[in-house]
mmCIF file of C-alpha atoms in Angstrom:
data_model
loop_
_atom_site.group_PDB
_atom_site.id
_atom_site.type_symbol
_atom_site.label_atom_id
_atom_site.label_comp_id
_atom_site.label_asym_id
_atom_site.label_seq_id
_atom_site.Cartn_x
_atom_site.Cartn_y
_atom_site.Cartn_z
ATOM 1 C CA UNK A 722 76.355 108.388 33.619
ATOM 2 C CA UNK A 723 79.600 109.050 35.474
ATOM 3 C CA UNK A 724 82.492 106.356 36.203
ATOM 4 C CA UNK A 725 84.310 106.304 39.168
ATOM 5 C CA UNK A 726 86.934 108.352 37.884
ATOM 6 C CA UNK A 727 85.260 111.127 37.158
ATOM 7 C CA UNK A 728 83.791 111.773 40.685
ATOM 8 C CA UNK A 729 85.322 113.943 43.071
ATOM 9 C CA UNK A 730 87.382 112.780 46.044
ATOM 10 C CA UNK A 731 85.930 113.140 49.679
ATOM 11 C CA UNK A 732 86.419 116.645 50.842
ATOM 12 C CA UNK A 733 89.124 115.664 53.909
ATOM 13 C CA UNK A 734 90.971 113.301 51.203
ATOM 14 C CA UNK A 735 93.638 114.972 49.012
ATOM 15 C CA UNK A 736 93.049 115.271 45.304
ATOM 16 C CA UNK A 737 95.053 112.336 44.857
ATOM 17 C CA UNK A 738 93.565 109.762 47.487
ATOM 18 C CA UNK A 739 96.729 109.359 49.365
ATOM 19 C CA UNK A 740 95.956 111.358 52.313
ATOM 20 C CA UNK A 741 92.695 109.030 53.226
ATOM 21 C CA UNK A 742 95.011 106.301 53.139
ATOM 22 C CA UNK A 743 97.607 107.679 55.122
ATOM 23 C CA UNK A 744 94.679 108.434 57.761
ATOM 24 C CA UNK A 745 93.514 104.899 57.292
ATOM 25 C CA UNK A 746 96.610 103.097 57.519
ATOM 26 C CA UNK A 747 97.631 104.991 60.804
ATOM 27 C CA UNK A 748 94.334 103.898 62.145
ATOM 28 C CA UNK A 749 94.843 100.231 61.788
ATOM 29 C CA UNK A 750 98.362 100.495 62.498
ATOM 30 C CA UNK A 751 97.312 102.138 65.770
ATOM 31 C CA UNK A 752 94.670 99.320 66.388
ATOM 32 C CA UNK A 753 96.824 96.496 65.582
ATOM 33 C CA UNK A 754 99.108 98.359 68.049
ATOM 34 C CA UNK A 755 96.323 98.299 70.480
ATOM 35 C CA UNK A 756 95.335 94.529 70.092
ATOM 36 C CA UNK A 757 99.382 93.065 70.209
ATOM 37 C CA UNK A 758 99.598 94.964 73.615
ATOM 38 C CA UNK A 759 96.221 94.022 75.278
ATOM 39 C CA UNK A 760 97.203 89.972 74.437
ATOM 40 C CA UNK A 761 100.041 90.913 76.278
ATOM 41 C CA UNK A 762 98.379 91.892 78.878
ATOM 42 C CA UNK A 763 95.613 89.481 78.716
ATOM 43 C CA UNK A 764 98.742 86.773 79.055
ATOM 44 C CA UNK A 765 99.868 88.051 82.204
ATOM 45 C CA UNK A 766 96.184 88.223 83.617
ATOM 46 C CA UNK A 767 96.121 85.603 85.763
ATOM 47 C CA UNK A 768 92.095 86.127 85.634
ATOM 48 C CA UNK A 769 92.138 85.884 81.826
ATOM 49 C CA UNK A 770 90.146 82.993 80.324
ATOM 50 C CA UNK A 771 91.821 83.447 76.824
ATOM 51 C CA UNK A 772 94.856 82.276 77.473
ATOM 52 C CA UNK A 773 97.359 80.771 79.855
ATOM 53 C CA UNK A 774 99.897 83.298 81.807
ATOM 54 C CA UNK A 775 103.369 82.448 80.587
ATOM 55 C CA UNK A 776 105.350 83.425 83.832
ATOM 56 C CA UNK A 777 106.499 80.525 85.581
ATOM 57 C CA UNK A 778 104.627 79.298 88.865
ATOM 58 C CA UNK A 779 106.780 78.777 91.822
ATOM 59 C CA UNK A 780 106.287 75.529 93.881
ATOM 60 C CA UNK A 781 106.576 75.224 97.659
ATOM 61 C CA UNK A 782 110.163 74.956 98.251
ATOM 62 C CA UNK A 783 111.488 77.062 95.640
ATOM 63 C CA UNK A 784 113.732 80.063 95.778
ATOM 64 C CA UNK A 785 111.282 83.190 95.958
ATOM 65 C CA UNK A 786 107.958 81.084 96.558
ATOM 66 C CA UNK A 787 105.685 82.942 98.936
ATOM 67 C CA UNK A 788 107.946 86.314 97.809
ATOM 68 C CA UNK A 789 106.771 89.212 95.814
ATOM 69 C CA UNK A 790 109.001 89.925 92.468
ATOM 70 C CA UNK A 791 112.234 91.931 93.048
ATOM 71 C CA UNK A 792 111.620 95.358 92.279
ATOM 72 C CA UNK A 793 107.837 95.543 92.384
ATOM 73 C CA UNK A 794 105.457 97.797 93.979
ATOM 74 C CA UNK A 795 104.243 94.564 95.988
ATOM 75 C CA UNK A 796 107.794 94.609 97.348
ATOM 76 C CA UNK A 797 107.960 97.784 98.248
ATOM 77 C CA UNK A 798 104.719 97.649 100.461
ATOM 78 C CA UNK A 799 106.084 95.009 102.295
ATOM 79 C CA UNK A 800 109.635 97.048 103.197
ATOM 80 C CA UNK A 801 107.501 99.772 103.924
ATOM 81 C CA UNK A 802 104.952 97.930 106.365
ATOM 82 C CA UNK A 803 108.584 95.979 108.067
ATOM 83 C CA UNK A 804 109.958 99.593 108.378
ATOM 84 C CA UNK A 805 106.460 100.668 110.332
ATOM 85 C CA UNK A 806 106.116 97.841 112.365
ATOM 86 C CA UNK A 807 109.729 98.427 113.544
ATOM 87 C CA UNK A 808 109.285 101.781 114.404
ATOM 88 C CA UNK A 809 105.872 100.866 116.755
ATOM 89 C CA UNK A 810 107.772 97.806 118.637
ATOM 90 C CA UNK A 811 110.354 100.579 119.248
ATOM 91 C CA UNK A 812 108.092 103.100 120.210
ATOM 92 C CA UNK A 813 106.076 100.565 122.363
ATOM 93 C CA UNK A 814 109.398 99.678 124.479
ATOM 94 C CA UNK A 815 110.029 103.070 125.370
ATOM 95 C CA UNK A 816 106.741 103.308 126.411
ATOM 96 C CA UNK A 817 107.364 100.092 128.961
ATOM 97 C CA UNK A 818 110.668 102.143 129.780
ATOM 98 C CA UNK A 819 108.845 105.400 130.797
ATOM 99 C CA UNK A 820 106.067 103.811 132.696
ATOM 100 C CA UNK A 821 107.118 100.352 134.468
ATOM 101 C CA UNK A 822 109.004 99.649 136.786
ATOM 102 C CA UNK A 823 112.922 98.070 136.888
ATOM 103 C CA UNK A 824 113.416 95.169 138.873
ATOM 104 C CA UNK A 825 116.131 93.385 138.598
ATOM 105 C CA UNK A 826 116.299 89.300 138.119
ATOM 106 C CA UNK A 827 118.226 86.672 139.889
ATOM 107 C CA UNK A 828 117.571 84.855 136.842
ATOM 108 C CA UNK A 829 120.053 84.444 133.708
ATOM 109 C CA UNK A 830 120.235 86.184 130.694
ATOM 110 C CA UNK A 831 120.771 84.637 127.055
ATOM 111 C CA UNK A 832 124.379 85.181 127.304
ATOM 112 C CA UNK A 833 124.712 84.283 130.816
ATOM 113 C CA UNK A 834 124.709 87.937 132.934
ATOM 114 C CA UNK A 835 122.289 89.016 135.033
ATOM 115 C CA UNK A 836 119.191 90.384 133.864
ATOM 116 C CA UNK A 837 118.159 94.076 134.446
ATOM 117 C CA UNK A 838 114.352 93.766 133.413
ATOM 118 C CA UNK A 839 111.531 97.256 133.602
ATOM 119 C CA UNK A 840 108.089 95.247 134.019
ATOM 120 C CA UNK A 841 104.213 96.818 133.794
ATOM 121 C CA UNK A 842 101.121 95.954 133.823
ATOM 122 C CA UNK A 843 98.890 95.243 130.638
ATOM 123 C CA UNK A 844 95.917 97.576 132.249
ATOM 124 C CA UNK A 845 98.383 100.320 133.169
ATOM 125 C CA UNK A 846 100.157 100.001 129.697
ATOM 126 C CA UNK A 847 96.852 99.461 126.987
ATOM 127 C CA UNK A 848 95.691 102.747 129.279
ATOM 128 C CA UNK A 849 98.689 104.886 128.256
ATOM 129 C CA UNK A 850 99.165 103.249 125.398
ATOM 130 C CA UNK A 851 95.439 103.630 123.815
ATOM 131 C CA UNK A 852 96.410 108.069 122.977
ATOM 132 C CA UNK A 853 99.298 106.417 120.762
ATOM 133 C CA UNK A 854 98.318 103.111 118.690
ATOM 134 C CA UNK A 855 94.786 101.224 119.089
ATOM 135 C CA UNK A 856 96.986 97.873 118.121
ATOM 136 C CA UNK A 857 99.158 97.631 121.371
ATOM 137 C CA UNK A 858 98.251 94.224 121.623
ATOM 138 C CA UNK A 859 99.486 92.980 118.114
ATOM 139 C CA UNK A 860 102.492 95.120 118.432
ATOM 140 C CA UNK A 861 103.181 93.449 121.567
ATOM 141 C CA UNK A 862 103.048 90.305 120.059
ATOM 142 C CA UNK A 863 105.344 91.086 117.419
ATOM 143 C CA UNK A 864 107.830 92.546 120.650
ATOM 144 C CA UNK A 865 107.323 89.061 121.775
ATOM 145 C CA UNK A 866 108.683 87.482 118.780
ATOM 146 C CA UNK A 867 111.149 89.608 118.224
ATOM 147 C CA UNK A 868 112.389 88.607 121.966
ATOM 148 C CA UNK A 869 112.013 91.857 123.488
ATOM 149 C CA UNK A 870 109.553 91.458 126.018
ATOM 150 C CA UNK A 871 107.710 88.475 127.831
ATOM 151 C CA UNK A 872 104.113 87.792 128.866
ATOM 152 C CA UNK A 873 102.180 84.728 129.967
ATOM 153 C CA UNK A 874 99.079 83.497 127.385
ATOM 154 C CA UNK A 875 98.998 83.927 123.811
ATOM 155 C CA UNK A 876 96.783 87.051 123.664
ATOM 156 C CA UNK A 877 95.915 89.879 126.261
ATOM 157 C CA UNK A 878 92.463 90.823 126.340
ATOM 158 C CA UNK A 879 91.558 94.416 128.095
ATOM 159 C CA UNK A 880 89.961 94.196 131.478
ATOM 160 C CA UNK A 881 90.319 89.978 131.446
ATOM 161 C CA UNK A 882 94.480 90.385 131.715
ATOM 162 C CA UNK A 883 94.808 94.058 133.176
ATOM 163 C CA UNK A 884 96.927 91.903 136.208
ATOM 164 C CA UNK A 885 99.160 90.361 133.358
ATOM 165 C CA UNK A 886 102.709 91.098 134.264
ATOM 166 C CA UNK A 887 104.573 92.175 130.699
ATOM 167 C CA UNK A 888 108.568 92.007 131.040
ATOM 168 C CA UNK A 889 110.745 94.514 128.690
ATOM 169 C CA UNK A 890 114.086 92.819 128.451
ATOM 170 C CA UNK A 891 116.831 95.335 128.372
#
């Protein structure tokens, strides 16, 4: 009968053993590696029934509520998107510059001079503007919180409000 000592080692082990335990070590040392870093993650899972995030929950009120984290892609986005947006309200007022007309006001300005105003129609301005952006009319409701042009009704609706005056404020 043979004793454990006298049979032969695994082919991939070394004679002496250690290489299977080198192999098996780095195998749980790589799991355990594994399973520290996915309870990590699973912490900062705010879908995660396991456990509770640990990052702190802004209140209403708070510096940064409502505001993505400094530095993340999130952030990013959102400068992005502001930089686009900017660019169409810019691109729409040129638009009201190369197609309406300038009439000047008898009216008063914010800082008191006269107002030189260039004014179209929404019909003749969603017509030109339709080759360039199908969202005139949310980028000219961003113009008109931004204070560069002026428009009666909350929303302009194609063929309803083609009479709708729309003001450009120089």
């Amino acid at each position: 009968m043979q004793t454990e000592s006298d049979l032969s080692p695994p082919p991939q082990c070394s004679d002496d053993g250690t290489a299977c335990v080198a192999s098996v070590k780095g195998l749980k040392e790589n799991w355990q590696k594994w399973s520290e870093e996915r309870q990590e993650y699973q912490k900062q899972n705010p879908f995660s029934h396991d456990t509770k995030p640990t990052t702190v929950v802004l209140q209403r009120g708070q510096d940064g509520y409502g505001k993505p984290l400094q530095g993340s892609i999130t952030e990013q986005r959102g400068k992005d998107a502001h930089t686009h947006i900017i660019r169409e309200v810019q691109q729409l007022c040129e638009v009201i510059r190369d197609i309406g007309e300038p009439r000047g006001t008898n009216g008063r300005g914010r800082g008191g001079d006269n107002m030189n105003v260039i004014t179209v129609e929404f019909g003749k301005l969603f017509e030109h503007y339709v080759t360039i952006s199908n969202k005139l009319v949310g980028v000219l409701l961003r113009a008109r919180k931004q204070g560069l042009v002026l428009f009666q009704g909350e929303m302009l609706w194609q063929g309803q409000d083609d009479r709708v005056v729309i003001t450009l404020l120089q």
